[in-house]
mmCIF file of C-alpha atoms in Angstrom:
data_model
loop_
_atom_site.group_PDB
_atom_site.id
_atom_site.type_symbol
_atom_site.label_atom_id
_atom_site.label_comp_id
_atom_site.label_asym_id
_atom_site.label_seq_id
_atom_site.Cartn_x
_atom_site.Cartn_y
_atom_site.Cartn_z
ATOM 1 C CA UNK M 1 149.818 39.386 144.046
ATOM 2 C CA UNK M 2 148.173 40.460 140.889
ATOM 3 C CA UNK M 3 144.768 41.856 139.785
ATOM 4 C CA UNK M 4 141.889 39.598 140.336
ATOM 5 C CA UNK M 5 140.661 37.411 137.497
ATOM 6 C CA UNK M 6 137.764 38.074 135.386
ATOM 7 C CA UNK M 7 135.979 35.458 137.606
ATOM 8 C CA UNK M 8 136.673 37.034 140.727
ATOM 9 C CA UNK M 9 133.771 38.149 143.092
ATOM 10 C CA UNK M 10 132.633 41.376 142.360
ATOM 11 C CA UNK M 11 129.327 41.400 144.371
ATOM 12 C CA UNK M 12 128.757 44.458 146.103
ATOM 13 C CA UNK M 13 128.652 43.795 149.812
ATOM 14 C CA UNK M 14 125.399 44.018 151.889
ATOM 15 C CA UNK M 15 125.006 47.343 153.712
ATOM 16 C CA UNK M 16 126.358 47.439 156.916
ATOM 17 C CA UNK M 17 128.805 44.527 156.218
ATOM 18 C CA UNK M 18 132.144 45.893 158.230
ATOM 19 C CA UNK M 19 133.810 42.740 157.347
ATOM 20 C CA UNK M 20 134.385 44.169 153.403
ATOM 21 C CA UNK M 21 136.859 46.607 153.598
ATOM 22 C CA UNK M 22 139.384 48.211 151.304
ATOM 23 C CA UNK M 23 142.493 49.690 152.023
ATOM 24 C CA UNK M 24 143.465 52.736 149.770
ATOM 25 C CA UNK M 25 146.707 54.104 149.286
ATOM 26 C CA UNK M 26 146.873 57.375 147.630
ATOM 27 C CA UNK M 27 149.275 60.827 147.607
ATOM 28 C CA UNK M 28 148.019 63.577 149.744
ATOM 29 C CA UNK M 29 150.605 66.304 149.656
ATOM 30 C CA UNK M 30 150.357 70.076 150.494
ATOM 31 C CA UNK M 31 150.727 70.606 146.408
ATOM 32 C CA UNK M 32 149.043 67.617 145.130
ATOM 33 C CA UNK M 33 146.154 65.451 146.231
ATOM 34 C CA UNK M 34 145.907 62.744 143.534
ATOM 35 C CA UNK M 35 142.316 62.900 141.755
ATOM 36 C CA UNK M 36 142.033 59.447 141.094
ATOM 37 C CA UNK M 37 142.635 58.478 144.746
ATOM 38 C CA UNK M 38 139.827 60.760 145.303
ATOM 39 C CA UNK M 39 137.737 58.665 143.025
ATOM 40 C CA UNK M 40 138.555 55.479 143.622
ATOM 41 C CA UNK M 41 137.631 56.332 147.347
ATOM 42 C CA UNK M 42 134.270 57.441 146.226
ATOM 43 C CA UNK M 43 133.736 54.385 143.937
ATOM 44 C CA UNK M 44 134.645 52.145 146.624
ATOM 45 C CA UNK M 45 132.158 54.028 149.318
ATOM 46 C CA UNK M 46 129.498 54.054 146.661
ATOM 47 C CA UNK M 47 129.950 50.239 146.450
ATOM 48 C CA UNK M 48 129.405 49.857 150.223
ATOM 49 C CA UNK M 49 132.808 49.299 150.911
ATOM 50 C CA UNK M 50 134.483 50.592 154.335
ATOM 51 C CA UNK M 51 137.289 52.641 153.035
ATOM 52 C CA UNK M 52 140.455 52.356 155.082
ATOM 53 C CA UNK M 53 142.305 55.211 153.707
ATOM 54 C CA UNK M 54 145.946 55.812 154.024
ATOM 55 C CA UNK M 55 147.453 59.085 152.809
ATOM 56 C CA UNK M 56 151.117 59.184 151.331
ATOM 57 C CA UNK M 57 152.327 62.737 152.593
ATOM 58 C CA UNK M 58 155.419 62.660 150.768
ATOM 59 C CA UNK M 59 157.360 62.064 147.634
ATOM 60 C CA UNK M 60 159.593 59.857 149.613
ATOM 61 C CA UNK M 61 157.153 57.911 151.230
ATOM 62 C CA UNK M 62 155.323 57.411 147.861
ATOM 63 C CA UNK M 63 158.526 56.335 146.513
ATOM 64 C CA UNK M 64 159.005 53.633 149.103
ATOM 65 C CA UNK M 65 155.452 52.137 149.219
ATOM 66 C CA UNK M 66 155.800 51.872 145.336
ATOM 67 C CA UNK M 67 159.290 50.138 145.996
ATOM 68 C CA UNK M 68 157.669 47.863 148.736
ATOM 69 C CA UNK M 69 154.707 46.593 146.449
ATOM 70 C CA UNK M 70 156.484 46.513 143.415
ATOM 71 C CA UNK M 71 154.161 48.884 141.523
ATOM 72 C CA UNK M 72 154.608 52.273 139.382
ATOM 73 C CA UNK M 73 151.762 54.220 139.973
ATOM 74 C CA UNK M 74 149.445 55.562 142.808
ATOM 75 C CA UNK M 75 146.602 54.951 144.071
ATOM 76 C CA UNK M 76 146.483 51.360 144.902
ATOM 77 C CA UNK M 77 143.889 49.574 146.016
ATOM 78 C CA UNK M 78 143.731 46.620 148.351
ATOM 79 C CA UNK M 79 140.434 44.408 148.759
ATOM 80 C CA UNK M 80 140.331 41.418 151.429
ATOM 81 C CA UNK M 81 144.186 41.492 151.390
ATOM 82 C CA UNK M 82 144.458 41.180 147.425
ATOM 83 C CA UNK M 83 145.903 44.392 145.371
ATOM 84 C CA UNK M 84 143.357 45.505 143.011
ATOM 85 C CA UNK M 85 145.388 47.897 141.418
ATOM 86 C CA UNK M 86 144.851 51.355 140.586
ATOM 87 C CA UNK M 87 141.518 53.298 140.162
ATOM 88 C CA UNK M 88 141.298 51.896 136.120
ATOM 89 C CA UNK M 89 141.519 48.572 137.552
ATOM 90 C CA UNK M 90 139.137 49.124 140.363
ATOM 91 C CA UNK M 91 136.404 49.988 137.674
ATOM 92 C CA UNK M 92 137.363 47.119 135.767
ATOM 93 C CA UNK M 93 136.832 45.000 138.904
ATOM 94 C CA UNK M 94 133.640 46.015 139.661
ATOM 95 C CA UNK M 95 132.796 45.381 136.104
ATOM 96 C CA UNK M 96 132.592 48.980 135.115
ATOM 97 C CA UNK M 97 133.894 50.221 131.462
ATOM 98 C CA UNK M 98 137.180 51.916 131.323
ATOM 99 C CA UNK M 99 137.486 54.678 128.802
ATOM 100 C CA UNK M 100 140.013 54.389 125.970
ATOM 101 C CA UNK M 101 141.762 57.472 125.240
ATOM 102 C CA UNK M 102 142.585 56.462 121.732
ATOM 103 C CA UNK M 103 138.830 55.208 120.545
ATOM 104 C CA UNK M 104 137.085 57.118 118.119
ATOM 105 C CA UNK M 105 133.931 58.654 119.415
ATOM 106 C CA UNK M 106 131.568 61.505 118.409
ATOM 107 C CA UNK M 107 130.808 62.525 121.814
ATOM 108 C CA UNK M 108 132.644 65.675 121.447
ATOM 109 C CA UNK M 109 130.633 67.137 118.510
ATOM 110 C CA UNK M 110 127.336 65.929 120.040
ATOM 111 C CA UNK M 111 127.989 67.623 122.968
ATOM 112 C CA UNK M 112 128.636 70.690 121.028
ATOM 113 C CA UNK M 113 125.423 70.451 119.288
ATOM 114 C CA UNK M 114 123.401 69.348 122.278
ATOM 115 C CA UNK M 115 124.566 72.716 124.017
ATOM 116 C CA UNK M 116 124.180 74.874 120.776
ATOM 117 C CA UNK M 117 120.425 73.779 120.710
ATOM 118 C CA UNK M 118 118.843 74.929 123.988
ATOM 119 C CA UNK M 119 121.124 78.037 123.620
ATOM 120 C CA UNK M 120 119.465 78.763 120.335
ATOM 121 C CA UNK M 121 116.085 78.361 121.632
ATOM 122 C CA UNK M 122 116.393 80.223 125.099
ATOM 123 C CA UNK M 123 117.964 83.057 122.488
ATOM 124 C CA UNK M 124 114.632 82.952 120.010
ATOM 125 C CA UNK M 125 112.486 83.010 122.498
ATOM 126 C CA UNK M 126 114.237 86.030 123.859
ATOM 127 C CA UNK M 127 114.179 87.615 120.506
ATOM 128 C CA UNK M 128 110.181 87.393 120.422
ATOM 129 C CA UNK M 129 110.470 83.876 118.054
ATOM 130 C CA UNK M 130 109.110 80.627 118.554
ATOM 131 C CA UNK M 131 111.244 78.306 120.474
ATOM 132 C CA UNK M 132 110.849 76.323 117.660
ATOM 133 C CA UNK M 133 111.276 78.220 114.248
ATOM 134 C CA UNK M 134 113.240 79.112 111.435
ATOM 135 C CA UNK M 135 115.207 81.447 113.347
ATOM 136 C CA UNK M 136 116.083 78.703 115.957
ATOM 137 C CA UNK M 137 117.579 76.744 113.430
ATOM 138 C CA UNK M 138 119.826 79.853 111.883
ATOM 139 C CA UNK M 139 120.937 80.445 115.870
ATOM 140 C CA UNK M 140 121.545 76.749 116.065
ATOM 141 C CA UNK M 141 124.126 76.660 113.096
ATOM 142 C CA UNK M 142 125.321 80.042 114.474
ATOM 143 C CA UNK M 143 125.940 78.920 118.165
ATOM 144 C CA UNK M 144 127.711 75.335 116.986
ATOM 145 C CA UNK M 145 129.968 77.552 114.468
ATOM 146 C CA UNK M 146 130.902 79.354 117.312
ATOM 147 C CA UNK M 147 131.798 76.712 119.758
ATOM 148 C CA UNK M 148 133.436 74.617 116.945
ATOM 149 C CA UNK M 149 135.617 77.871 116.324
ATOM 150 C CA UNK M 150 136.695 77.789 120.130
ATOM 151 C CA UNK M 151 137.649 74.449 120.108
ATOM 152 C CA UNK M 152 139.832 74.845 117.050
ATOM 153 C CA UNK M 153 141.427 78.537 118.265
ATOM 154 C CA UNK M 154 142.471 76.388 121.401
ATOM 155 C CA UNK M 155 145.376 75.091 119.589
ATOM 156 C CA UNK M 156 145.676 76.506 116.015
ATOM 157 C CA UNK M 157 148.958 74.617 115.052
ATOM 158 C CA UNK M 158 147.219 71.190 115.816
ATOM 159 C CA UNK M 159 143.906 71.970 113.869
ATOM 160 C CA UNK M 160 145.861 72.856 110.960
ATOM 161 C CA UNK M 161 147.808 69.970 110.985
ATOM 162 C CA UNK M 162 144.859 67.896 111.240
ATOM 163 C CA UNK M 163 142.826 69.705 108.498
ATOM 164 C CA UNK M 164 145.667 69.254 105.916
ATOM 165 C CA UNK M 165 144.788 65.590 105.973
ATOM 166 C CA UNK M 166 141.676 66.286 103.944
ATOM 167 C CA UNK M 167 140.836 69.617 103.293
ATOM 168 C CA UNK M 168 141.260 70.344 99.408
ATOM 169 C CA UNK M 169 141.918 74.155 99.927
ATOM 170 C CA UNK M 170 144.143 73.997 102.799
ATOM 171 C CA UNK M 171 146.391 71.508 100.827
ATOM 172 C CA UNK M 172 146.750 73.971 98.172
ATOM 173 C CA UNK M 173 147.016 77.243 100.565
ATOM 174 C CA UNK M 174 148.234 76.134 103.730
ATOM 175 C CA UNK M 175 147.194 79.208 105.641
ATOM 176 C CA UNK M 176 143.850 78.606 104.889
ATOM 177 C CA UNK M 177 144.127 76.407 107.737
ATOM 178 C CA UNK M 178 145.130 78.907 109.854
ATOM 179 C CA UNK M 179 142.284 81.365 108.870
ATOM 180 C CA UNK M 180 139.492 78.802 108.485
ATOM 181 C CA UNK M 181 138.501 79.022 112.753
ATOM 182 C CA UNK M 182 138.499 82.825 112.183
ATOM 183 C CA UNK M 183 136.318 82.765 109.339
ATOM 184 C CA UNK M 184 133.742 80.322 110.952
ATOM 185 C CA UNK M 185 133.725 82.254 114.490
ATOM 186 C CA UNK M 186 133.542 85.493 112.269
ATOM 187 C CA UNK M 187 130.314 84.149 110.317
ATOM 188 C CA UNK M 188 128.814 82.475 113.587
ATOM 189 C CA UNK M 189 128.993 85.795 115.390
ATOM 190 C CA UNK M 190 127.224 87.923 112.615
ATOM 191 C CA UNK M 191 124.671 85.212 111.876
ATOM 192 C CA UNK M 192 123.852 85.322 115.904
ATOM 193 C CA UNK M 193 123.493 89.398 115.728
ATOM 194 C CA UNK M 194 121.741 89.287 112.453
ATOM 195 C CA UNK M 195 124.158 91.352 110.716
ATOM 196 C CA UNK M 196 125.970 91.953 107.798
ATOM 197 C CA UNK M 197 124.534 89.083 106.056
ATOM 198 C CA UNK M 198 125.625 89.720 102.893
ATOM 199 C CA UNK M 199 129.305 89.296 104.272
ATOM 200 C CA UNK M 200 128.634 86.042 106.660
ATOM 201 C CA UNK M 201 126.389 84.175 104.179
ATOM 202 C CA UNK M 202 129.000 83.862 101.383
ATOM 203 C CA UNK M 203 131.513 82.927 104.016
ATOM 204 C CA UNK M 204 129.114 80.053 104.958
ATOM 205 C CA UNK M 205 128.652 79.171 101.877
ATOM 206 C CA UNK M 206 132.558 78.973 100.768
ATOM 207 C CA UNK M 207 133.866 77.043 103.949
ATOM 208 C CA UNK M 208 130.554 74.773 103.998
ATOM 209 C CA UNK M 209 130.716 74.142 100.846
ATOM 210 C CA UNK M 210 134.260 73.413 100.164
ATOM 211 C CA UNK M 211 134.484 71.250 103.869
ATOM 212 C CA UNK M 212 131.419 69.121 102.336
ATOM 213 C CA UNK M 213 133.201 68.136 99.411
ATOM 214 C CA UNK M 214 136.837 67.841 101.153
ATOM 215 C CA UNK M 215 134.502 65.475 103.369
ATOM 216 C CA UNK M 216 132.826 63.564 100.775
ATOM 217 C CA UNK M 217 135.871 62.993 98.509
ATOM 218 C CA UNK M 218 138.351 61.717 101.419
ATOM 219 C CA UNK M 219 135.136 59.342 103.463
ATOM 220 C CA UNK M 220 133.223 58.221 100.367
ATOM 221 C CA UNK M 221 135.417 58.511 96.883
ATOM 222 C CA UNK M 222 139.139 57.797 98.788
ATOM 223 C CA UNK M 223 137.516 55.436 101.534
ATOM 224 C CA UNK M 224 140.083 57.127 103.678
ATOM 225 C CA UNK M 225 139.939 56.506 107.784
ATOM 226 C CA UNK M 226 140.614 60.081 108.932
ATOM 227 C CA UNK M 227 139.793 62.020 112.329
ATOM 228 C CA UNK M 228 137.756 64.951 112.133
ATOM 229 C CA UNK M 229 139.247 68.723 112.763
ATOM 230 C CA UNK M 230 136.002 69.747 113.497
ATOM 231 C CA UNK M 231 136.271 70.241 117.526
ATOM 232 C CA UNK M 232 140.062 70.777 117.404
ATOM 233 C CA UNK M 233 143.348 69.077 116.674
ATOM 234 C CA UNK M 234 143.317 66.823 119.617
ATOM 235 C CA UNK M 235 139.708 65.108 118.866
ATOM 236 C CA UNK M 236 139.149 61.752 118.163
ATOM 237 C CA UNK M 237 136.105 62.229 116.396
ATOM 238 C CA UNK M 238 136.335 60.307 113.204
ATOM 239 C CA UNK M 239 135.653 62.231 109.969
ATOM 240 C CA UNK M 240 132.497 60.781 108.132
ATOM 241 C CA UNK M 241 128.393 61.526 108.052
ATOM 242 C CA UNK M 242 128.663 63.926 110.991
ATOM 243 C CA UNK M 243 130.978 65.942 109.657
ATOM 244 C CA UNK M 244 129.555 66.176 106.227
ATOM 245 C CA UNK M 245 126.129 67.100 107.564
ATOM 246 C CA UNK M 246 127.835 69.591 109.669
ATOM 247 C CA UNK M 247 129.321 71.481 106.615
ATOM 248 C CA UNK M 248 126.397 70.992 104.762
ATOM 249 C CA UNK M 249 124.029 72.472 107.185
ATOM 250 C CA UNK M 250 126.510 75.788 106.784
ATOM 251 C CA UNK M 251 126.296 75.660 103.135
ATOM 252 C CA UNK M 252 122.569 75.496 103.222
ATOM 253 C CA UNK M 253 121.979 78.090 105.848
ATOM 254 C CA UNK M 254 124.505 80.339 103.977
ATOM 255 C CA UNK M 255 122.378 79.978 100.739
ATOM 256 C CA UNK M 256 119.155 80.366 102.575
ATOM 257 C CA UNK M 257 120.487 83.648 104.321
ATOM 258 C CA UNK M 258 121.746 85.261 100.686
ATOM 259 C CA UNK M 259 118.475 84.295 99.538
ATOM 260 C CA UNK M 260 116.821 86.455 102.202
ATOM 261 C CA UNK M 261 118.785 89.870 101.516
ATOM 262 C CA UNK M 262 116.926 92.090 100.149
#
């Protein structure tokens, strides 16, 4: 039996309606408990179903179940005797979205900025500055730089490869792709500490300026559709306005900080 059609009844049963039951077959072994099985059980229970849990406690039992039902993966969910499929199929059955792993999204970089801003406000407050002040903006950019650098440093090889798709300096000097995350992290830490601004500011101006021109050239002059390496080499963040804004912000903060020296 296949997955129900789009017109299948997906109404949530009334609370206490024990007639609506679901059967869940999932791997539960000493060294592996299937996380999608746990998610499927949670989703069914939240939808009001009474779950009949059928643990598959060995590799042999799991393979026998898959062979019997002609499926390739577990967990498998059955509702009213009809096989729904795995966890993603269950989400679709209830009308919930299933994330596309290959889809581009700004969510990773937005999450970083959303975390960096309250961190900046808290640090500025502890330092005796107003919660919203120039100091806060400086810290926001600096914290963002550090977090973005950490993302890149998780896999510098993949980052440098993606970076080569559009950065004008990296294309001339390949090693720049390997150095960039360390420059970004170092400048961010110095700006947070308020130390060696004479060094941090020029670094921000250089990497921010080159980055801004690289993004503008690739996206707006050459109309290329690329993924941004800003949050690491494995991201699906599209290269575009957010990436340009990030680099321009770094450039402007560097110029502002340099102008305040002395």
